[in-house]
Amino acid sequence: MAAGLRVDRVVHAFGERVALDGVSCAVTPGRLTGLLGPNGAGKTTLMRILLGVLRPDGGEVWLGSERLQDVHDRRTWGYLPQERGLYPAMPAGAQVVHFGRLHGLTRAEANRRARDLLDELELGHRWDERTDRLSGGMQQRLQLATALVHGPEVVVLDEPFAGLDPVAVEGLSAMLRQRAARGCLVLFSSHQLDLVQDLCEDIVMVDHGRTVLAGAVSDLRASAGQRRLRLHVETPDRGWLVGLDGVRVVSDHADDLRLGVPSGVDPLAVLDAARSAGRVRDFGLELPTLSELFLAAVAAEPVLEEVSG
């Protein structure tokens, strides 16, 4: 299993523009960690520091017991950049073999791994096709293969889901889950918070170069203090809501009702009150989305909340 990664109060500026303003976070091997935030939040700058492309102006980054600034060998890392980094005229299969060779694999081993990866990514039938003749989504999957061909212990991906259709997103998500299950350290960035909320196990949310929220997704959503109860009640009468302290109507369209339920109120008690008023055809408890958590955290700045998983 790869060593854990720890970012400690990292600062970086481009002239007078501060890109990172004391970012701190931890990435645990074996768990999928999302580095989330809007465009311009500092995600790519942090990744470039992790990869050694940039040196921080302040703070430290640790990989296990070693300060990352002192570690120059990243051959056990795999990186997927946000910008396309492929050779347009090179056939897909040869492209992956080439990157495997750059990482020290023998030609035979690079060829074997390339074929396995392209088959896994449903690109095996495109082995001899020029890269520039593949669709954008196919090129994204091909670039992922070049990042994984050498079996990296640390996988860093910058906006890996950009431009992918839902089927491709699910396929890529499955691959990342598999790598994490094998003990890899997997960190990926995204500005599409709700797209990846079912994929992330841990998150680090950044805004304007600062950490605004970090921890296990399940704990952060459960501890947000406000849940929504979705009800389909066959009655227009809402008198049964009287006396439910703290419960508020979020939306009410036809028979579809959404209620904000504070943490001190038992959702089953609310459900029982609804059933006393009419037939409940459907119901469910909804936790806050990652977008809602982010908006709440930014509104409450300065915020640095960590929940241990």
PDB file of C-alpha atoms in Angstrom:
ATOM      1  CA  MET A   1       0.000   0.000   0.000  1.00  0.00           C
ATOM      2  CA  ALA A   2       1.231   3.498  -0.851  1.00  0.00           C
ATOM      3  CA  ALA A   3       2.205   5.932   1.882  1.00  0.00           C
ATOM      4  CA  GLY A   4      -0.265   8.627   2.949  1.00  0.00           C
ATOM      5  CA  LEU A   5      -0.024  12.173   1.644  1.00  0.00           C
ATOM      6  CA  ARG A   6      -0.191  15.215   3.931  1.00  0.00           C
ATOM      7  CA  VAL A   7      -0.386  18.844   2.811  1.00  0.00           C
ATOM      8  CA  ASP A   8       0.486  21.271   5.602  1.00  0.00           C
ATOM      9  CA  ARG A   9      -0.373  24.984   5.198  1.00  0.00           C
ATOM     10  CA  VAL A  10       0.866  25.250   1.624  1.00  0.00           C
ATOM     11  CA  VAL A  11       1.113  28.738   0.134  1.00  0.00           C
ATOM     12  CA  HIS A  12       1.842  29.702  -3.464  1.00  0.00           C
ATOM     13  CA  ALA A  13       1.480  32.920  -5.434  1.00  0.00           C
ATOM     14  CA  PHE A  14       1.955  33.996  -9.040  1.00  0.00           C
ATOM     15  CA  GLY A  15       3.202  37.521  -8.580  1.00  0.00           C
ATOM     16  CA  GLU A  16       0.556  39.383  -6.622  1.00  0.00           C
ATOM     17  CA  ARG A  17      -2.102  36.729  -7.230  1.00  0.00           C
ATOM     18  CA  VAL A  18      -2.331  34.246  -4.366  1.00  0.00           C
ATOM     19  CA  ALA A  19      -3.314  30.824  -5.708  1.00  0.00           C
ATOM     20  CA  LEU A  20      -2.928  28.855  -2.460  1.00  0.00           C
ATOM     21  CA  ASP A  21      -3.361  30.501   0.917  1.00  0.00           C
ATOM     22  CA  GLY A  22      -2.509  27.923   3.576  1.00  0.00           C
ATOM     23  CA  VAL A  23      -4.126  24.773   2.160  1.00  0.00           C
ATOM     24  CA  SER A  24      -3.999  21.746   4.465  1.00  0.00           C
ATOM     25  CA  CYS A  25      -5.366  18.272   3.835  1.00  0.00           C
ATOM     26  CA  ALA A  26      -4.572  14.560   4.015  1.00  0.00           C
ATOM     27  CA  VAL A  27      -5.031  11.808   1.429  1.00  0.00           C
ATOM     28  CA  THR A  28      -5.302   8.232   2.647  1.00  0.00           C
ATOM     29  CA  PRO A  29      -4.309   5.246   0.465  1.00  0.00           C
ATOM     30  CA  GLY A  30      -7.139   2.865  -0.334  1.00  0.00           C
ATOM     31  CA  ARG A  31      -9.785   5.613  -0.319  1.00  0.00           C
ATOM     32  CA  LEU A  32     -10.943   7.774  -3.217  1.00  0.00           C
ATOM     33  CA  THR A  33     -10.266  11.412  -2.389  1.00  0.00           C
ATOM     34  CA  GLY A  34     -11.781  14.269  -4.363  1.00  0.00           C
ATOM     35  CA  LEU A  35     -10.111  17.674  -4.478  1.00  0.00           C
ATOM     36  CA  LEU A  36     -13.182  19.786  -5.145  1.00  0.00           C
ATOM     37  CA  GLY A  37     -13.966  23.411  -5.764  1.00  0.00           C
ATOM     38  CA  PRO A  38     -14.919  25.907  -8.483  1.00  0.00           C
ATOM     39  CA  ASN A  39     -12.659  26.767 -11.382  1.00  0.00           C
ATOM     40  CA  GLY A  40      -9.822  28.976 -10.172  1.00  0.00           C
ATOM     41  CA  ALA A  41      -9.962  27.660  -6.607  1.00  0.00           C
ATOM     42  CA  GLY A  42      -6.316  26.475  -6.688  1.00  0.00           C
ATOM     43  CA  LYS A  43      -6.780  22.762  -7.424  1.00  0.00           C
ATOM     44  CA  THR A  44      -4.416  22.541 -10.399  1.00  0.00           C
ATOM     45  CA  THR A  45      -1.769  24.621  -8.628  1.00  0.00           C
ATOM     46  CA  LEU A  46      -1.828  22.219  -5.677  1.00  0.00           C
ATOM     47  CA  MET A  47      -1.530  19.221  -7.985  1.00  0.00           C
ATOM     48  CA  ARG A  48       1.462  20.765  -9.752  1.00  0.00           C
ATOM     49  CA  ILE A  49       3.126  21.232  -6.378  1.00  0.00           C
ATOM     50  CA  LEU A  50       2.467  17.588  -5.514  1.00  0.00           C
ATOM     51  CA  LEU A  51       4.035  16.564  -8.818  1.00  0.00           C
ATOM     52  CA  GLY A  52       7.116  18.753  -8.327  1.00  0.00           C
ATOM     53  CA  VAL A  53       6.331  21.057 -11.258  1.00  0.00           C
ATOM     54  CA  LEU A  54       6.011  23.971  -8.834  1.00  0.00           C
ATOM     55  CA  ARG A  55       7.660  24.563  -5.480  1.00  0.00           C
ATOM     56  CA  PRO A  56       5.498  26.029  -2.713  1.00  0.00           C
ATOM     57  CA  ASP A  57       6.314  29.485  -1.367  1.00  0.00           C
ATOM     58  CA  GLY A  58       5.483  28.202   2.097  1.00  0.00           C
ATOM     59  CA  GLY A  59       4.271  25.110   3.921  1.00  0.00           C
ATOM     60  CA  GLU A  60       5.228  21.487   3.385  1.00  0.00           C
ATOM     61  CA  VAL A  61       3.999  18.353   1.647  1.00  0.00           C
ATOM     62  CA  TRP A  62       4.768  14.924   3.116  1.00  0.00           C
ATOM     63  CA  LEU A  63       4.546  11.480   1.547  1.00  0.00           C
ATOM     64  CA  GLY A  64       4.702   9.102   4.456  1.00  0.00           C
ATOM     65  CA  SER A  65       7.707  10.154   6.521  1.00  0.00           C
ATOM     66  CA  GLU A  66       9.461  11.964   3.648  1.00  0.00           C
ATOM     67  CA  ARG A  67       9.104  15.629   2.791  1.00  0.00           C
ATOM     68  CA  LEU A  68       7.912  15.590  -0.790  1.00  0.00           C
ATOM     69  CA  GLN A  69       9.995  18.606  -1.759  1.00  0.00           C
ATOM     70  CA  ASP A  70      13.067  16.429  -1.101  1.00  0.00           C
ATOM     71  CA  VAL A  71      11.766  13.411  -3.066  1.00  0.00           C
ATOM     72  CA  HIS A  72      12.548  13.662  -6.776  1.00  0.00           C
ATOM     73  CA  ASP A  73      11.659  10.124  -7.902  1.00  0.00           C
ATOM     74  CA  ARG A  74       8.005   9.999  -8.949  1.00  0.00           C
ATOM     75  CA  ARG A  75       8.261   6.988 -11.224  1.00  0.00           C
ATOM     76  CA  THR A  76       5.670   5.229  -9.038  1.00  0.00           C
ATOM     77  CA  TRP A  77       3.194   8.042  -9.722  1.00  0.00           C
ATOM     78  CA  GLY A  78       0.595   8.244 -12.462  1.00  0.00           C
ATOM     79  CA  TYR A  79      -0.698  11.625 -13.641  1.00  0.00           C
ATOM     80  CA  LEU A  80      -3.609  12.608 -15.848  1.00  0.00           C
ATOM     81  CA  PRO A  81      -3.369  16.321 -16.777  1.00  0.00           C
ATOM     82  CA  GLN A  82      -6.404  18.440 -17.494  1.00  0.00           C
ATOM     83  CA  GLU A  83      -4.931  19.408 -20.867  1.00  0.00           C
ATOM     84  CA  ARG A  84      -4.531  16.680 -23.479  1.00  0.00           C
ATOM     85  CA  GLY A  85      -0.937  15.349 -23.565  1.00  0.00           C
ATOM     86  CA  LEU A  86      -0.989  12.768 -26.356  1.00  0.00           C
ATOM     87  CA  TYR A  87       0.827  12.467 -29.686  1.00  0.00           C
ATOM     88  CA  PRO A  88      -1.894  13.072 -32.325  1.00  0.00           C
ATOM     89  CA  ALA A  89      -0.436  10.932 -35.127  1.00  0.00           C
ATOM     90  CA  MET A  90       0.599   7.967 -32.953  1.00  0.00           C
ATOM     91  CA  PRO A  91      -1.693   4.894 -32.913  1.00  0.00           C
ATOM     92  CA  ALA A  92      -3.532   4.336 -29.646  1.00  0.00           C
ATOM     93  CA  GLY A  93      -1.776   1.091 -28.708  1.00  0.00           C
ATOM     94  CA  ALA A  94       1.706   2.391 -29.559  1.00  0.00           C
ATOM     95  CA  GLN A  95       0.963   5.469 -27.448  1.00  0.00           C
ATOM     96  CA  VAL A  96       0.351   3.449 -24.292  1.00  0.00           C
ATOM     97  CA  VAL A  97       3.352   1.190 -24.954  1.00  0.00           C
ATOM     98  CA  HIS A  98       5.538   4.293 -25.401  1.00  0.00           C
ATOM     99  CA  PHE A  99       4.559   5.692 -22.000  1.00  0.00           C
ATOM    100  CA  GLY A 100       5.115   2.303 -20.401  1.00  0.00           C
ATOM    101  CA  ARG A 101       8.616   2.207 -21.858  1.00  0.00           C
ATOM    102  CA  LEU A 102       9.288   5.717 -20.513  1.00  0.00           C
ATOM    103  CA  HIS A 103       8.499   4.332 -17.045  1.00  0.00           C
ATOM    104  CA  GLY A 104      11.053   1.556 -17.446  1.00  0.00           C
ATOM    105  CA  LEU A 105       8.897  -1.366 -18.589  1.00  0.00           C
ATOM    106  CA  THR A 106      10.288  -3.836 -21.100  1.00  0.00           C
ATOM    107  CA  ARG A 107       8.646  -3.716 -24.516  1.00  0.00           C
ATOM    108  CA  ALA A 108       6.930  -7.058 -23.941  1.00  0.00           C
ATOM    109  CA  GLU A 109       5.571  -6.010 -20.524  1.00  0.00           C
ATOM    110  CA  ALA A 110       4.500  -2.584 -21.803  1.00  0.00           C
ATOM    111  CA  ASN A 111       2.695  -4.220 -24.715  1.00  0.00           C
ATOM    112  CA  ARG A 112       0.897  -6.709 -22.426  1.00  0.00           C
ATOM    113  CA  ARG A 113      -0.213  -4.040 -19.973  1.00  0.00           C
ATOM    114  CA  ALA A 114      -1.291  -1.702 -22.772  1.00  0.00           C
ATOM    115  CA  ARG A 115      -3.521  -4.368 -24.298  1.00  0.00           C
ATOM    116  CA  ASP A 116      -5.056  -5.206 -20.918  1.00  0.00           C
ATOM    117  CA  LEU A 117      -5.753  -1.546 -20.140  1.00  0.00           C
ATOM    118  CA  LEU A 118      -7.229  -0.713 -23.523  1.00  0.00           C
ATOM    119  CA  ASP A 119      -9.469  -3.764 -23.289  1.00  0.00           C
ATOM    120  CA  GLU A 120     -10.570  -2.645 -19.815  1.00  0.00           C
ATOM    121  CA  LEU A 121     -11.283   0.833 -21.186  1.00  0.00           C
ATOM    122  CA  GLU A 122     -13.141  -0.634 -24.176  1.00  0.00           C
ATOM    123  CA  LEU A 123     -10.522   0.698 -26.595  1.00  0.00           C
ATOM    124  CA  GLY A 124      -8.908  -2.586 -27.556  1.00  0.00           C
ATOM    125  CA  HIS A 125     -10.479  -2.475 -31.020  1.00  0.00           C
ATOM    126  CA  ARG A 126      -8.864   0.946 -31.553  1.00  0.00           C
ATOM    127  CA  TRP A 127      -5.299  -0.339 -31.047  1.00  0.00           C
ATOM    128  CA  ASP A 128      -4.063   0.642 -34.530  1.00  0.00           C
ATOM    129  CA  GLU A 129      -6.123   3.822 -34.913  1.00  0.00           C
ATOM    130  CA  ARG A 130      -4.473   7.256 -34.869  1.00  0.00           C
ATOM    131  CA  THR A 131      -5.110   9.174 -31.680  1.00  0.00           C
ATOM    132  CA  ASP A 132      -6.400  12.291 -33.443  1.00  0.00           C
ATOM    133  CA  ARG A 133      -9.135  10.206 -35.073  1.00  0.00           C
ATOM    134  CA  LEU A 134     -10.590   9.168 -31.734  1.00  0.00           C
ATOM    135  CA  SER A 135     -13.442  11.064 -30.096  1.00  0.00           C
ATOM    136  CA  GLY A 136     -12.713  13.397 -27.193  1.00  0.00           C
ATOM    137  CA  GLY A 137     -14.030  10.866 -24.687  1.00  0.00           C
ATOM    138  CA  MET A 138     -11.917   8.093 -26.204  1.00  0.00           C
ATOM    139  CA  GLN A 139      -8.827  10.286 -26.045  1.00  0.00           C
ATOM    140  CA  GLN A 140      -9.523  10.948 -22.370  1.00  0.00           C
ATOM    141  CA  ARG A 141      -9.701   7.217 -21.700  1.00  0.00           C
ATOM    142  CA  LEU A 142      -6.545   6.652 -23.745  1.00  0.00           C
ATOM    143  CA  GLN A 143      -4.720   9.275 -21.706  1.00  0.00           C
ATOM    144  CA  LEU A 144      -5.852   7.518 -18.545  1.00  0.00           C
ATOM    145  CA  ALA A 145      -4.273   4.324 -19.877  1.00  0.00           C
ATOM    146  CA  THR A 146      -0.943   6.135 -20.339  1.00  0.00           C
ATOM    147  CA  ALA A 147      -1.156   7.260 -16.695  1.00  0.00           C
ATOM    148  CA  LEU A 148      -1.850   3.746 -15.376  1.00  0.00           C
ATOM    149  CA  VAL A 149       0.226   1.492 -17.639  1.00  0.00           C
ATOM    150  CA  HIS A 150       3.178   1.257 -15.226  1.00  0.00           C
ATOM    151  CA  GLY A 151       1.006   0.298 -12.235  1.00  0.00           C
ATOM    152  CA  PRO A 152       1.497   3.468 -10.161  1.00  0.00           C
ATOM    153  CA  GLU A 153       1.163   3.528  -6.377  1.00  0.00           C
ATOM    154  CA  VAL A 154       0.006   7.164  -6.435  1.00  0.00           C
ATOM    155  CA  VAL A 155      -2.583   8.294  -9.004  1.00  0.00           C
ATOM    156  CA  VAL A 156      -3.259  12.023  -9.477  1.00  0.00           C
ATOM    157  CA  LEU A 157      -5.942  13.077 -11.962  1.00  0.00           C
ATOM    158  CA  ASP A 158      -6.836  16.656 -12.877  1.00  0.00           C
ATOM    159  CA  GLU A 159     -10.505  16.956 -13.959  1.00  0.00           C
ATOM    160  CA  PRO A 160     -10.663  13.373 -15.283  1.00  0.00           C
ATOM    161  CA  PHE A 161     -14.426  13.480 -15.956  1.00  0.00           C
ATOM    162  CA  ALA A 162     -14.404  16.585 -18.161  1.00  0.00           C
ATOM    163  CA  GLY A 163     -16.127  15.900 -21.470  1.00  0.00           C
ATOM    164  CA  LEU A 164     -17.159  12.327 -20.641  1.00  0.00           C
ATOM    165  CA  ASP A 165     -20.655  10.951 -21.195  1.00  0.00           C
ATOM    166  CA  PRO A 166     -22.432   9.157 -18.299  1.00  0.00           C
ATOM    167  CA  VAL A 167     -21.358   5.702 -19.509  1.00  0.00           C
ATOM    168  CA  ALA A 168     -17.705   6.770 -19.693  1.00  0.00           C
ATOM    169  CA  VAL A 169     -17.960   8.429 -16.269  1.00  0.00           C
ATOM    170  CA  GLU A 170     -19.200   5.171 -14.756  1.00  0.00           C
ATOM    171  CA  GLY A 171     -16.433   3.173 -16.452  1.00  0.00           C
ATOM    172  CA  LEU A 172     -13.721   5.535 -15.243  1.00  0.00           C
ATOM    173  CA  SER A 173     -15.220   5.559 -11.740  1.00  0.00           C
ATOM    174  CA  ALA A 174     -15.084   1.748 -11.637  1.00  0.00           C
ATOM    175  CA  MET A 175     -11.398   1.813 -12.599  1.00  0.00           C
ATOM    176  CA  LEU A 176     -10.559   4.305  -9.871  1.00  0.00           C
ATOM    177  CA  ARG A 177     -12.452   2.247  -7.282  1.00  0.00           C
ATOM    178  CA  GLN A 178     -10.459  -0.816  -8.297  1.00  0.00           C
ATOM    179  CA  ARG A 179      -7.131   1.012  -7.973  1.00  0.00           C
ATOM    180  CA  ALA A 180      -8.063   2.354  -4.558  1.00  0.00           C
ATOM    181  CA  ALA A 181      -9.167  -1.121  -3.446  1.00  0.00           C
ATOM    182  CA  ARG A 182      -5.686  -2.371  -4.299  1.00  0.00           C
ATOM    183  CA  GLY A 183      -4.164   0.146  -1.883  1.00  0.00           C
ATOM    184  CA  CYS A 184      -3.297   2.945  -4.313  1.00  0.00           C
ATOM    185  CA  LEU A 185      -3.429   6.554  -3.241  1.00  0.00           C
ATOM    186  CA  VAL A 186      -5.994   8.123  -5.603  1.00  0.00           C
ATOM    187  CA  LEU A 187      -6.554  11.881  -5.712  1.00  0.00           C
ATOM    188  CA  PHE A 188      -8.639  13.534  -8.405  1.00  0.00           C
ATOM    189  CA  SER A 189      -9.901  17.069  -8.876  1.00  0.00           C
ATOM    190  CA  SER A 190     -13.290  18.189 -10.107  1.00  0.00           C
ATOM    191  CA  HIS A 191     -15.447  21.298 -10.187  1.00  0.00           C
ATOM    192  CA  GLN A 192     -18.522  19.118 -10.860  1.00  0.00           C
ATOM    193  CA  LEU A 193     -19.289  18.467  -7.206  1.00  0.00           C
ATOM    194  CA  ASP A 194     -22.565  16.590  -7.487  1.00  0.00           C
ATOM    195  CA  LEU A 195     -21.299  14.471 -10.392  1.00  0.00           C
ATOM    196  CA  VAL A 196     -18.633  12.895  -8.174  1.00  0.00           C
ATOM    197  CA  GLN A 197     -20.353  12.862  -4.768  1.00  0.00           C
ATOM    198  CA  ASP A 198     -21.191   9.152  -5.049  1.00  0.00           C
ATOM    199  CA  LEU A 199     -17.595   8.365  -6.051  1.00  0.00           C
ATOM    200  CA  CYS A 200     -15.647  10.226  -3.369  1.00  0.00           C
ATOM    201  CA  GLU A 201     -15.044   8.614  -0.007  1.00  0.00           C
ATOM    202  CA  ASP A 202     -13.082  11.596   1.285  1.00  0.00           C
ATOM    203  CA  ILE A 203     -13.130  15.169   0.038  1.00  0.00           C
ATOM    204  CA  VAL A 204     -11.043  18.300   0.306  1.00  0.00           C
ATOM    205  CA  MET A 205     -12.994  21.404  -0.705  1.00  0.00           C
ATOM    206  CA  VAL A 206     -11.025  24.520  -1.588  1.00  0.00           C
ATOM    207  CA  ASP A 207     -12.113  28.036  -2.429  1.00  0.00           C
ATOM    208  CA  HIS A 208      -9.850  30.989  -3.228  1.00  0.00           C
ATOM    209  CA  GLY A 209      -6.835  28.899  -2.301  1.00  0.00           C
ATOM    210  CA  ARG A 210      -8.076  27.890   1.144  1.00  0.00           C
ATOM    211  CA  THR A 211      -9.440  24.671   2.598  1.00  0.00           C
ATOM    212  CA  VAL A 212     -13.098  25.223   3.514  1.00  0.00           C
ATOM    213  CA  LEU A 213     -14.163  21.644   4.240  1.00  0.00           C
ATOM    214  CA  ALA A 214     -12.390  18.297   4.562  1.00  0.00           C
ATOM    215  CA  GLY A 215     -13.208  14.797   5.729  1.00  0.00           C
ATOM    216  CA  ALA A 216     -15.226  11.684   4.943  1.00  0.00           C
ATOM    217  CA  VAL A 217     -18.205  12.414   2.684  1.00  0.00           C
ATOM    218  CA  SER A 218     -20.587  10.259   4.719  1.00  0.00           C
ATOM    219  CA  ASP A 219     -19.676  12.027   7.953  1.00  0.00           C
ATOM    220  CA  LEU A 220     -19.835  15.518   6.469  1.00  0.00           C
ATOM    221  CA  ARG A 221     -23.249  14.954   4.899  1.00  0.00           C
ATOM    222  CA  ALA A 222     -24.661  13.272   8.005  1.00  0.00           C
ATOM    223  CA  SER A 223     -23.386  15.958  10.378  1.00  0.00           C
ATOM    224  CA  ALA A 224     -24.572  18.922   8.302  1.00  0.00           C
ATOM    225  CA  GLY A 225     -27.461  19.442  10.722  1.00  0.00           C
ATOM    226  CA  GLN A 226     -30.191  19.757   8.105  1.00  0.00           C
ATOM    227  CA  ARG A 227     -31.777  16.888   6.197  1.00  0.00           C
ATOM    228  CA  ARG A 228     -34.638  16.845   3.736  1.00  0.00           C
ATOM    229  CA  LEU A 229     -37.585  14.482   3.936  1.00  0.00           C
ATOM    230  CA  ARG A 230     -39.240  13.875   0.582  1.00  0.00           C
ATOM    231  CA  LEU A 231     -42.912  12.898   0.789  1.00  0.00           C
ATOM    232  CA  HIS A 232     -45.639  12.173  -1.751  1.00  0.00           C
ATOM    233  CA  VAL A 233     -48.774  12.726   0.325  1.00  0.00           C
ATOM    234  CA  GLU A 234     -52.215  12.393  -1.249  1.00  0.00           C
ATOM    235  CA  THR A 235     -53.775  15.404   0.474  1.00  0.00           C
ATOM    236  CA  PRO A 236     -53.547  19.168  -0.101  1.00  0.00           C
ATOM    237  CA  ASP A 237     -54.004  19.798   3.615  1.00  0.00           C
ATOM    238  CA  ARG A 238     -50.750  20.807   5.324  1.00  0.00           C
ATOM    239  CA  GLY A 239     -52.258  21.307   8.762  1.00  0.00           C
ATOM    240  CA  TRP A 240     -50.428  18.234  10.033  1.00  0.00           C
ATOM    241  CA  LEU A 241     -47.181  20.236   9.868  1.00  0.00           C
ATOM    242  CA  VAL A 242     -48.322  22.417  12.775  1.00  0.00           C
ATOM    243  CA  GLY A 243     -46.501  21.436  15.941  1.00  0.00           C
ATOM    244  CA  LEU A 244     -43.450  19.935  14.203  1.00  0.00           C
ATOM    245  CA  ASP A 245     -40.891  22.313  15.687  1.00  0.00           C
ATOM    246  CA  GLY A 246     -38.059  23.294  13.370  1.00  0.00           C
ATOM    247  CA  VAL A 247     -39.501  21.494  10.341  1.00  0.00           C
ATOM    248  CA  ARG A 248     -39.797  23.840   7.349  1.00  0.00           C
ATOM    249  CA  VAL A 249     -41.253  23.478   3.865  1.00  0.00           C
ATOM    250  CA  VAL A 250     -38.478  23.553   1.250  1.00  0.00           C
ATOM    251  CA  SER A 251     -40.761  22.958  -1.718  1.00  0.00           C
ATOM    252  CA  ASP A 252     -44.409  21.982  -2.209  1.00  0.00           C
ATOM    253  CA  HIS A 253     -45.575  21.073  -5.692  1.00  0.00           C
ATOM    254  CA  ALA A 254     -48.840  19.148  -6.119  1.00  0.00           C
ATOM    255  CA  ASP A 255     -48.494  16.110  -3.822  1.00  0.00           C
ATOM    256  CA  ASP A 256     -44.663  16.261  -3.821  1.00  0.00           C
ATOM    257  CA  LEU A 257     -43.436  17.812  -0.594  1.00  0.00           C
ATOM    258  CA  ARG A 258     -39.886  18.406   0.611  1.00  0.00           C
ATOM    259  CA  LEU A 259     -39.280  19.317   4.241  1.00  0.00           C
ATOM    260  CA  GLY A 260     -36.177  20.548   5.990  1.00  0.00           C
ATOM    261  CA  VAL A 261     -35.730  18.397   9.101  1.00  0.00           C
ATOM    262  CA  PRO A 262     -33.210  19.579  11.740  1.00  0.00           C
ATOM    263  CA  SER A 263     -30.975  17.018  13.405  1.00  0.00           C
ATOM    264  CA  GLY A 264     -32.967  17.118  16.652  1.00  0.00           C
ATOM    265  CA  VAL A 265     -36.195  15.941  15.012  1.00  0.00           C
ATOM    266  CA  ASP A 266     -36.882  12.276  14.253  1.00  0.00           C
ATOM    267  CA  PRO A 267     -37.803  11.952  10.537  1.00  0.00           C
ATOM    268  CA  LEU A 268     -40.003   8.951  11.405  1.00  0.00           C
ATOM    269  CA  ALA A 269     -42.113  11.203  13.619  1.00  0.00           C
ATOM    270  CA  VAL A 270     -42.624  13.532  10.661  1.00  0.00           C
ATOM    271  CA  LEU A 271     -43.538  10.567   8.478  1.00  0.00           C
ATOM    272  CA  ASP A 272     -46.085   9.357  11.051  1.00  0.00           C
ATOM    273  CA  ALA A 273     -47.685  12.820  11.100  1.00  0.00           C
ATOM    274  CA  ALA A 274     -47.951  12.776   7.298  1.00  0.00           C
ATOM    275  CA  ARG A 275     -49.517   9.305   7.320  1.00  0.00           C
ATOM    276  CA  SER A 276     -52.146  10.508   9.767  1.00  0.00           C
ATOM    277  CA  ALA A 277     -53.195  13.154   7.218  1.00  0.00           C
ATOM    278  CA  GLY A 278     -53.326  11.064   4.062  1.00  0.00           C
ATOM    279  CA  ARG A 279     -51.862   8.209   2.074  1.00  0.00           C
ATOM    280  CA  VAL A 280     -48.070   8.436   1.664  1.00  0.00           C
ATOM    281  CA  ARG A 281     -47.231   6.948  -1.720  1.00  0.00           C
ATOM    282  CA  ASP A 282     -43.484   7.593  -1.601  1.00  0.00           C
ATOM    283  CA  PHE A 283     -40.919   8.988   0.824  1.00  0.00           C
ATOM    284  CA  GLY A 284     -37.183   9.248   1.333  1.00  0.00           C
ATOM    285  CA  LEU A 285     -34.571  11.019   3.437  1.00  0.00           C
ATOM    286  CA  GLU A 286     -32.188  13.223   1.454  1.00  0.00           C
ATOM    287  CA  LEU A 287     -28.843  14.389   2.836  1.00  0.00           C
ATOM    288  CA  PRO A 288     -27.254  17.646   1.628  1.00  0.00           C
ATOM    289  CA  THR A 289     -25.424  17.456  -1.687  1.00  0.00           C
ATOM    290  CA  LEU A 290     -21.747  18.364  -1.958  1.00  0.00           C
ATOM    291  CA  SER A 291     -22.750  21.577  -3.716  1.00  0.00           C
ATOM    292  CA  GLU A 292     -24.950  22.519  -0.769  1.00  0.00           C
ATOM    293  CA  LEU A 293     -22.178  21.674   1.695  1.00  0.00           C
ATOM    294  CA  PHE A 294     -19.754  23.837  -0.287  1.00  0.00           C
ATOM    295  CA  LEU A 295     -22.125  26.794  -0.447  1.00  0.00           C
ATOM    296  CA  ALA A 296     -22.813  26.551   3.285  1.00  0.00           C
ATOM    297  CA  ALA A 297     -19.093  26.332   4.074  1.00  0.00           C
ATOM    298  CA  VAL A 298     -18.228  29.334   1.901  1.00  0.00           C
ATOM    299  CA  ALA A 299     -21.074  31.374   3.411  1.00  0.00           C
ATOM    300  CA  ALA A 300     -19.736  30.614   6.893  1.00  0.00           C
ATOM    301  CA  GLU A 301     -16.093  31.575   6.162  1.00  0.00           C
ATOM    302  CA  PRO A 302     -13.639  31.478   7.715  1.00  0.00           C
ATOM    303  CA  VAL A 303     -14.313  27.738   7.999  1.00  0.00           C
ATOM    304  CA  LEU A 304     -11.969  24.810   8.487  1.00  0.00           C
ATOM    305  CA  GLU A 305     -13.927  21.758   9.538  1.00  0.00           C
ATOM    306  CA  GLU A 306     -12.392  18.310   9.613  1.00  0.00           C
ATOM    307  CA  VAL A 307     -14.300  15.130  10.322  1.00  0.00           C
ATOM    308  CA  SER A 308     -12.317  11.970  10.865  1.00  0.00           C
ATOM    309  CA  GLY A 309     -13.651   8.877   9.110  1.00  0.00           C
TER     310      GLY A 309
END
